[in-house]
CSV table of C-alpha atoms in Angstrom, one decimal:
chain,number,residue,atom,x,y,z
A,100,ALA,CA,15.0,-40.0,-11.4
A,101,ALA,CA,11.5,-38.8,-10.8
A,102,VAL,CA,11.2,-36.8,-14.4
A,103,LEU,CA,11.6,-39.9,-16.5
A,104,THR,CA,9.8,-41.9,-14.6
A,105,LEU,CA,6.4,-39.7,-15.2
A,106,LEU,CA,7.8,-38.9,-19.0
A,107,ALA,CA,8.1,-42.7,-19.6
A,108,ASP,CA,4.2,-42.7,-17.2
A,109,HIS,CA,1.8,-44.7,-20.2
A,110,TRP,CA,-1.3,-43.1,-18.1
A,111,PHE,CA,0.6,-40.0,-17.5
A,112,ARG,CA,0.6,-39.1,-21.3
A,113,LEU,CA,-2.8,-40.4,-22.3
A,114,ALA,CA,-4.3,-38.2,-19.5
A,115,SER,CA,-1.8,-34.9,-21.1
A,116,GLY,CA,-3.2,-35.7,-24.8
A,117,SER,CA,-6.5,-35.9,-24.2
A,118,GLY,CA,-7.4,-32.3,-24.4
A,119,MET,CA,-9.0,-32.8,-20.7
A,120,GLU,CA,-8.5,-31.4,-17.3
A,121,ALA,CA,-6.5,-33.6,-16.1
A,122,SER,CA,-3.3,-32.1,-16.5
A,123,MET,CA,-3.5,-28.7,-15.0
A,124,THR,CA,-5.2,-30.5,-12.7
A,125,ALA,CA,-2.3,-32.8,-11.3
A,126,PHE,CA,-0.2,-29.4,-12.1
A,127,LEU,CA,-2.4,-27.7,-9.0
A,128,ALA,CA,-1.9,-30.9,-7.1
A,129,LEU,CA,1.8,-30.8,-7.5
A,130,ALA,CA,2.0,-27.9,-6.6
A,131,LEU,CA,0.1,-28.0,-3.9
A,132,GLY,CA,2.1,-31.0,-2.4
A,133,LEU,CA,5.4,-29.6,-3.2
A,134,SER,CA,4.0,-26.5,-0.8
A,135,LEU,CA,3.6,-29.1,1.5
A,136,LEU,CA,6.7,-30.4,1.3
A,137,THR,CA,9.1,-27.6,1.8
A,138,GLN,CA,7.4,-25.7,4.1
A,139,PRO,CA,7.1,-26.7,7.6
A,140,ARG,CA,6.1,-23.8,9.2
A,141,PRO,CA,3.7,-22.4,6.6
A,142,THR,CA,2.6,-18.4,7.0
A,143,PRO,CA,-0.1,-16.9,6.4
A,144,LEU,CA,0.4,-15.8,2.4
A,145,ASN,CA,1.7,-19.3,2.7
A,146,MET,CA,-2.0,-21.1,4.3
A,147,ALA,CA,-4.2,-18.4,1.7
A,148,ALA,CA,-2.3,-20.4,-1.2
A,149,TYR,CA,-3.1,-23.7,0.1
A,150,GLY,CA,-6.7,-21.7,-0.2
A,151,ALA,CA,-6.3,-20.7,-3.8
A,152,LEU,CA,-5.0,-24.1,-5.2
A,153,SER,CA,-7.6,-26.9,-2.9
A,154,GLY,CA,-9.9,-23.8,-4.6
A,155,LEU,CA,-9.3,-24.5,-8.0
A,156,LEU,CA,-9.2,-27.6,-7.6
A,157,ILE,CA,-12.0,-28.2,-6.2
A,158,LEU,CA,-13.3,-26.6,-9.8
A,159,SER,CA,-11.0,-28.4,-12.1
A,160,ARG,CA,-11.9,-31.7,-10.7
A,161,PRO,CA,-14.9,-31.9,-8.1
A,162,GLU,CA,-13.6,-34.9,-6.0
A,163,PHE,CA,-11.2,-32.7,-4.6
A,164,PHE,CA,-14.5,-30.9,-1.9
A,165,VAL,CA,-12.2,-33.1,0.3
A,166,LEU,CA,-9.5,-30.8,0.7
A,167,PRO,CA,-10.0,-28.8,3.7
A,168,ALA,CA,-10.4,-32.2,5.5
A,169,ILE,CA,-7.1,-33.5,4.5
A,170,LEU,CA,-5.2,-29.6,4.7
A,171,LEU,CA,-6.3,-30.0,8.3
A,172,PHE,CA,-3.0,-32.0,9.0
A,173,ALA,CA,-0.7,-29.1,7.0
A,174,PRO,CA,2.0,-28.4,8.8
A,175,ARG,CA,2.2,-25.2,10.5
A,176,ALA,CA,2.8,-23.7,14.0
A,177,SER,CA,2.5,-25.4,16.8
A,178,SER,CA,-0.2,-22.8,18.9
A,179,PRO,CA,-3.3,-23.8,18.8
A,180,SER,CA,-4.0,-20.0,18.1
A,181,ALA,CA,-1.7,-19.3,15.6
A,182,TRP,CA,-3.2,-23.5,14.3
A,183,LEU,CA,-6.5,-21.4,14.0
A,184,LYS,CA,-5.3,-18.1,12.3
A,185,GLY,CA,-3.5,-20.2,9.4
A,186,TYR,CA,-6.2,-22.7,8.7
A,187,ALA,CA,-9.2,-19.7,9.2
A,188,VAL,CA,-6.7,-18.2,6.5
A,189,LEU,CA,-7.0,-21.1,3.8
A,190,LEU,CA,-10.9,-21.3,4.2
A,191,PHE,CA,-11.6,-18.2,3.7
A,192,VAL,CA,-9.4,-18.0,0.3
A,193,LEU,CA,-10.8,-21.1,-0.7
A,194,ALA,CA,-14.4,-20.0,-0.3
A,195,LEU,CA,-13.5,-16.3,-2.1
A,196,VAL,CA,-12.6,-18.6,-5.2
A,197,VAL,CA,-15.5,-21.3,-4.9
A,198,VAL,CA,-18.3,-19.5,-4.4
A,199,PRO,CA,-19.1,-16.9,-6.8
A,200,TRP,CA,-19.0,-20.5,-9.5
A,201,LEU,CA,-21.4,-22.3,-7.0
A,202,TRP,CA,-23.7,-18.9,-6.9
A,203,TYR,CA,-23.6,-19.3,-10.7
A,204,ALA,CA,-24.4,-22.8,-11.2
A,205,LEU,CA,-27.3,-22.6,-9.0
A,206,VAL,CA,-28.9,-19.7,-10.4
A,207,HIS,CA,-28.4,-21.1,-13.8
A,208,PHE,CA,-28.9,-24.5,-13.5
A,209,GLY,CA,-30.4,-24.9,-9.7
A,210,SER,CA,-27.7,-27.4,-8.5
A,211,ILE,CA,-24.0,-27.0,-7.6
A,212,ALA,CA,-23.3,-30.8,-8.4
A,213,PRO,CA,-21.8,-31.3,-11.3
A,214,ASN,CA,-24.2,-34.3,-14.1
A,215,THR,CA,-21.4,-36.5,-14.4
A,216,ILE,CA,-21.1,-37.1,-10.6
A,217,ALA,CA,-24.0,-39.2,-10.6
A,218,LEU,CA,-22.4,-41.6,-13.3
A,219,LYS,CA,-19.0,-41.5,-11.2
A,220,ILE,CA,-20.8,-42.9,-7.9
A,221,ALA,CA,-22.8,-45.3,-8.3
A,222,SER,CA,-25.0,-47.0,-11.7
A,223,SER,CA,-28.5,-47.2,-11.9
A,224,ALA,CA,-28.0,-51.0,-10.2
A,225,LYS,CA,-26.6,-49.5,-7.5
A,226,ALA,CA,-24.3,-52.9,-6.3
A,227,PRO,CA,-23.8,-53.8,-2.9
A,228,LEU,CA,-20.7,-53.3,-1.4
A,229,THR,CA,-19.9,-56.6,-1.2
A,230,PHE,CA,-16.1,-58.0,-0.5
A,231,VAL,CA,-15.7,-59.8,-3.2
A,232,ASN,CA,-16.6,-56.6,-5.2
A,233,ILE,CA,-13.7,-54.3,-2.9
A,234,LEU,CA,-11.0,-57.0,-4.5
A,235,LYS,CA,-12.5,-56.5,-7.9
A,236,ALA,CA,-12.1,-52.5,-7.6
A,237,LEU,CA,-8.3,-53.2,-5.3
A,238,ALA,CA,-7.2,-55.3,-8.8
A,239,ARG,CA,-8.0,-52.7,-10.8
A,240,GLN,CA,-5.9,-50.4,-8.9
A,241,VAL,CA,-3.1,-52.4,-8.2
A,242,PHE,CA,-2.8,-53.4,-12.3
A,243,PHE,CA,-3.5,-49.5,-13.1
A,244,PHE,CA,-0.9,-47.5,-10.0
A,245,GLY,CA,1.2,-51.3,-8.9
A,246,THR,CA,2.4,-52.0,-13.2
A,247,MET,CA,3.9,-48.1,-13.6
A,248,TYR,CA,5.2,-47.8,-9.5
A,249,ALA,CA,5.8,-50.7,-8.2
A,250,PRO,CA,9.4,-49.4,-7.1
A,251,GLY,CA,8.0,-46.4,-5.7
A,252,LEU,CA,5.4,-47.7,-3.7
A,253,LEU,CA,7.4,-50.0,-2.0
A,254,ALA,CA,9.2,-47.7,-1.1
A,255,MET,CA,6.3,-46.0,0.4
A,256,ALA,CA,5.1,-49.3,2.5
A,257,ALA,CA,8.7,-49.6,3.4
A,258,SER,CA,8.6,-45.8,5.4
A,259,ALA,CA,5.8,-46.1,6.7
A,260,ILE,CA,6.3,-49.7,8.2
A,261,VAL,CA,9.8,-48.2,9.9
A,262,LEU,CA,7.7,-44.8,10.7
A,263,LEU,CA,5.0,-47.3,12.7
A,264,ARG,CA,8.0,-49.4,14.3
A,265,SER,CA,10.0,-46.4,15.3
A,266,ARG,CA,6.8,-45.3,17.1
A,267,ARG,CA,6.9,-41.9,15.8
A,268,THR,CA,10.4,-41.4,16.8
A,269,ILE,CA,11.5,-40.0,13.3
A,270,ARG,CA,10.3,-37.1,11.6
A,271,PRO,CA,8.0,-38.4,8.6
A,272,ALA,CA,9.4,-37.4,5.2
A,273,LEU,CA,6.1,-36.5,4.4
A,274,PRO,CA,3.8,-35.0,6.2
A,275,LEU,CA,-0.1,-36.4,6.5
A,276,ALA,CA,-1.3,-34.1,4.3
A,277,VAL,CA,1.0,-34.9,1.6
A,278,TRP,CA,0.3,-38.7,2.0
A,279,GLY,CA,-3.7,-37.8,2.1
A,280,LEU,CA,-3.6,-35.6,-1.3
A,281,ILE,CA,-1.9,-39.3,-3.1
A,282,PHE,CA,-4.4,-41.8,-1.8
A,283,PHE,CA,-7.6,-40.5,-1.3
A,284,LEU,CA,-8.5,-40.8,-5.0
A,285,PRO,CA,-7.8,-43.5,-5.4
A,286,ALA,CA,-9.5,-44.8,-1.8
A,287,MET,CA,-12.4,-42.6,-3.5
A,288,TYR,CA,-12.2,-44.7,-6.2
A,289,VAL,CA,-12.2,-48.0,-5.3
A,290,VAL,CA,-15.0,-47.5,-2.8
A,291,ILE,CA,-17.1,-45.8,-6.5
A,292,GLN,CA,-16.1,-48.7,-8.2
A,293,ALA,CA,-17.1,-51.8,-6.3
A,294,ARG,CA,-20.7,-49.6,-5.5
A,295,GLY,CA,-21.2,-50.3,-9.2
A,296,GLY,CA,-19.7,-47.2,-10.3
A,297,GLU,CA,-17.0,-45.8,-13.0
A,298,GLY,CA,-14.0,-47.2,-12.3
A,299,ILE,CA,-10.9,-45.5,-11.6
A,300,SER,CA,-8.8,-44.1,-15.5
A,301,TYR,CA,-6.0,-42.4,-16.9
A,302,ARG,CA,-8.1,-39.3,-17.1
A,303,TYR,CA,-9.0,-39.4,-13.0
A,304,ALA,CA,-6.1,-40.3,-11.7
A,305,ALA,CA,-3.7,-37.9,-13.7
A,306,PRO,CA,-3.7,-35.8,-10.7
A,307,VAL,CA,-2.2,-37.7,-8.0
A,308,LEU,CA,0.3,-39.3,-10.1
A,309,PRO,CA,3.1,-36.7,-10.6
A,310,LEU,CA,3.1,-36.5,-6.6
A,311,LEU,CA,3.2,-39.5,-6.3
A,312,VAL,CA,6.8,-40.4,-8.0
A,313,LEU,CA,8.0,-38.0,-6.2
A,314,ALA,CA,7.0,-38.7,-3.0
A,315,GLY,CA,8.0,-42.3,-3.7
A,316,TYR,CA,11.9,-41.1,-4.9
A,317,ARG,CA,12.0,-38.7,-1.9
A,318,LEU,CA,11.3,-41.1,0.2
A,319,MET,CA,13.8,-44.3,-1.6
A,320,ASP,CA,16.3,-41.2,-1.0
A,321,GLN,CA,15.7,-41.5,2.7
A,322,GLY,CA,15.7,-44.9,2.9
A,323,LEU,CA,19.0,-45.2,1.6
A,324,ALA,CA,20.1,-41.9,3.0
A,325,SER,CA,23.1,-44.3,4.9
A,326,ALA,CA,23.3,-47.2,2.2
A,327,ASN,CA,26.8,-47.2,0.3
A,328,ARG,CA,26.9,-45.2,-3.2
A,329,LYS,CA,26.6,-48.3,-5.1
A,330,LEU,CA,23.8,-50.1,-4.0
A,331,VAL,CA,22.1,-46.0,-4.3
A,332,SER,CA,22.9,-46.4,-8.0
A,333,LEU,CA,21.3,-49.6,-7.7
A,334,ALA,CA,18.2,-48.9,-7.3
A,335,VAL,CA,17.8,-45.9,-8.8
A,336,THR,CA,18.6,-47.5,-11.6
A,337,ALA,CA,16.5,-50.6,-11.0
A,338,SER,CA,13.8,-48.6,-10.6
A,339,VAL,CA,14.4,-46.3,-13.7
A,340,VAL,CA,14.2,-48.9,-16.0
A,341,TRP,CA,11.1,-50.4,-14.3
A,342,SER,CA,9.3,-47.6,-14.8
A,343,LEU,CA,11.0,-46.9,-19.1
A,344,GLY,CA,9.7,-50.8,-19.6
A,345,ALA,CA,6.9,-50.5,-17.5
A,346,GLY,CA,5.9,-47.2,-20.0
A,347,VAL,CA,6.6,-48.6,-23.0
A,348,ALA,CA,4.9,-52.3,-21.9
A,349,LEU,CA,1.5,-50.3,-21.4
A,350,SER,CA,1.4,-48.3,-24.0
A,351,ILE,CA,1.9,-51.2,-26.5
A,352,ALA,CA,-0.8,-53.4,-24.8
A,353,HIS,CA,-3.3,-51.1,-25.1
A,354,THR,CA,-2.9,-49.2,-28.5
A,355,PRO,CA,-5.5,-51.7,-30.0
A,356,SER,CA,-7.8,-50.3,-27.7
A,357,LEU,CA,-7.1,-47.1,-28.3
A,358,LYS,CA,-8.0,-47.8,-32.2
A,359,ILE,CA,-10.7,-49.1,-31.3
A,360,SER,CA,-11.8,-45.9,-29.8
A,361,ARG,CA,-10.2,-43.8,-32.0
A,362,ALA,CA,-12.4,-45.5,-34.8
A,363,TYR,CA,-15.5,-45.0,-32.4
A,364,LEU,CA,-14.7,-41.2,-32.3
A,365,ASN,CA,-14.6,-40.9,-35.6
A,366,ASP,CA,-16.8,-43.5,-37.3
A,367,THR,CA,-19.7,-43.1,-35.1
A,368,LEU,CA,-19.6,-40.4,-32.8
A,369,VAL,CA,-18.6,-37.5,-35.7
A,370,SER,CA,-21.4,-38.8,-37.6
A,371,TYR,CA,-23.8,-38.9,-35.6
A,372,GLY,CA,-23.0,-35.0,-34.0
A,373,ARG,CA,-22.5,-34.2,-38.5
A,374,TRP,CA,-25.8,-35.8,-39.0
A,375,LEU,CA,-27.9,-34.2,-36.1
A,376,ASN,CA,-25.6,-30.8,-37.5
A,377,GLN,CA,-28.0,-30.7,-41.3
A,378,ASN,CA,-30.8,-32.4,-40.8
A,379,THR,CA,-32.3,-30.8,-36.8
A,380,PRO,CA,-32.8,-27.4,-36.1
A,381,PRO,CA,-30.3,-24.3,-34.3
A,382,THR,CA,-32.6,-24.6,-31.4
A,383,ALA,CA,-33.1,-29.1,-30.5
A,384,LEU,CA,-31.9,-30.3,-27.3
A,385,ILE,CA,-29.9,-33.3,-28.0
A,386,GLY,CA,-29.6,-36.2,-24.9
A,387,CYS,CA,-27.0,-38.4,-25.8
A,388,TYR,CA,-24.5,-40.6,-23.4
A,389,ASP,CA,-21.2,-39.6,-25.1
A,390,VAL,CA,-21.3,-36.0,-25.3
A,391,GLY,CA,-18.3,-34.4,-26.3
A,392,ALA,CA,-17.4,-35.0,-29.8
A,393,ILE,CA,-21.7,-35.2,-30.3
A,394,ALA,CA,-22.2,-31.6,-29.2
A,395,TYR,CA,-19.1,-30.1,-30.5
A,396,TYR,CA,-19.8,-31.3,-33.9
A,397,SER,CA,-23.4,-31.3,-33.8
A,398,ARG,CA,-23.8,-27.8,-32.4
A,399,ARG,CA,-26.6,-28.5,-30.7
């Protein structure tokens, strides 16, 4: 059911076909999440793998710089000394992956912060963090995630309610680190959009989508563990039908917008790039907003 849901996901298919880093980042996040789910007592080697995956995630998407804080809550040995040793291994391997790239960026560009961060964090207007702006940002998130993932999100909400009411007398199906890995990006983009920065889109959400789908069905499994077979079959069937229907509906609804984007790419950006290639010297520096196609076709 989880595989069918992901294959039907309009947003994830767009991210996969965009040619950006979205699919690779999603694969790394899923690998990290699966390991957190399946290793209740990770060994030092597991912690080293967490560090390597975290470092690669930070390099592929800068927003993942919060991973060391999230992985403070990763499952591990209960004794303080073993916990400290495991986390030290994680940080050491993460540094081995990230520090050479940071050094290179500092030496060659004078900064370790990607230029796109300025666009994502806030617009030039720097809108105040008002209640109305937060509601608008939340509404965008509800549309983005709710349309495709309502069954899984409901399972997550029900699981959280049961866990809180039980006063932690039952073992949660998802470790805290997995909850953080799934929800930190959406939460971050609520704040960014509410302040006037770029809103969440399919390529920014893609890294958490496979793990979100997996976690939703995992919690559904747990919640229906004591139910009869007919109810389980009905719930899973309804969830898959919802996801397939939502994926098709989103694809149909989004097609006109994609056609406009494709026309803008081919008629405007590619044309500018080719014109610049023919009418400017090879050493020219070009300043532009949509840099990808213009840079590629102009070779400037």
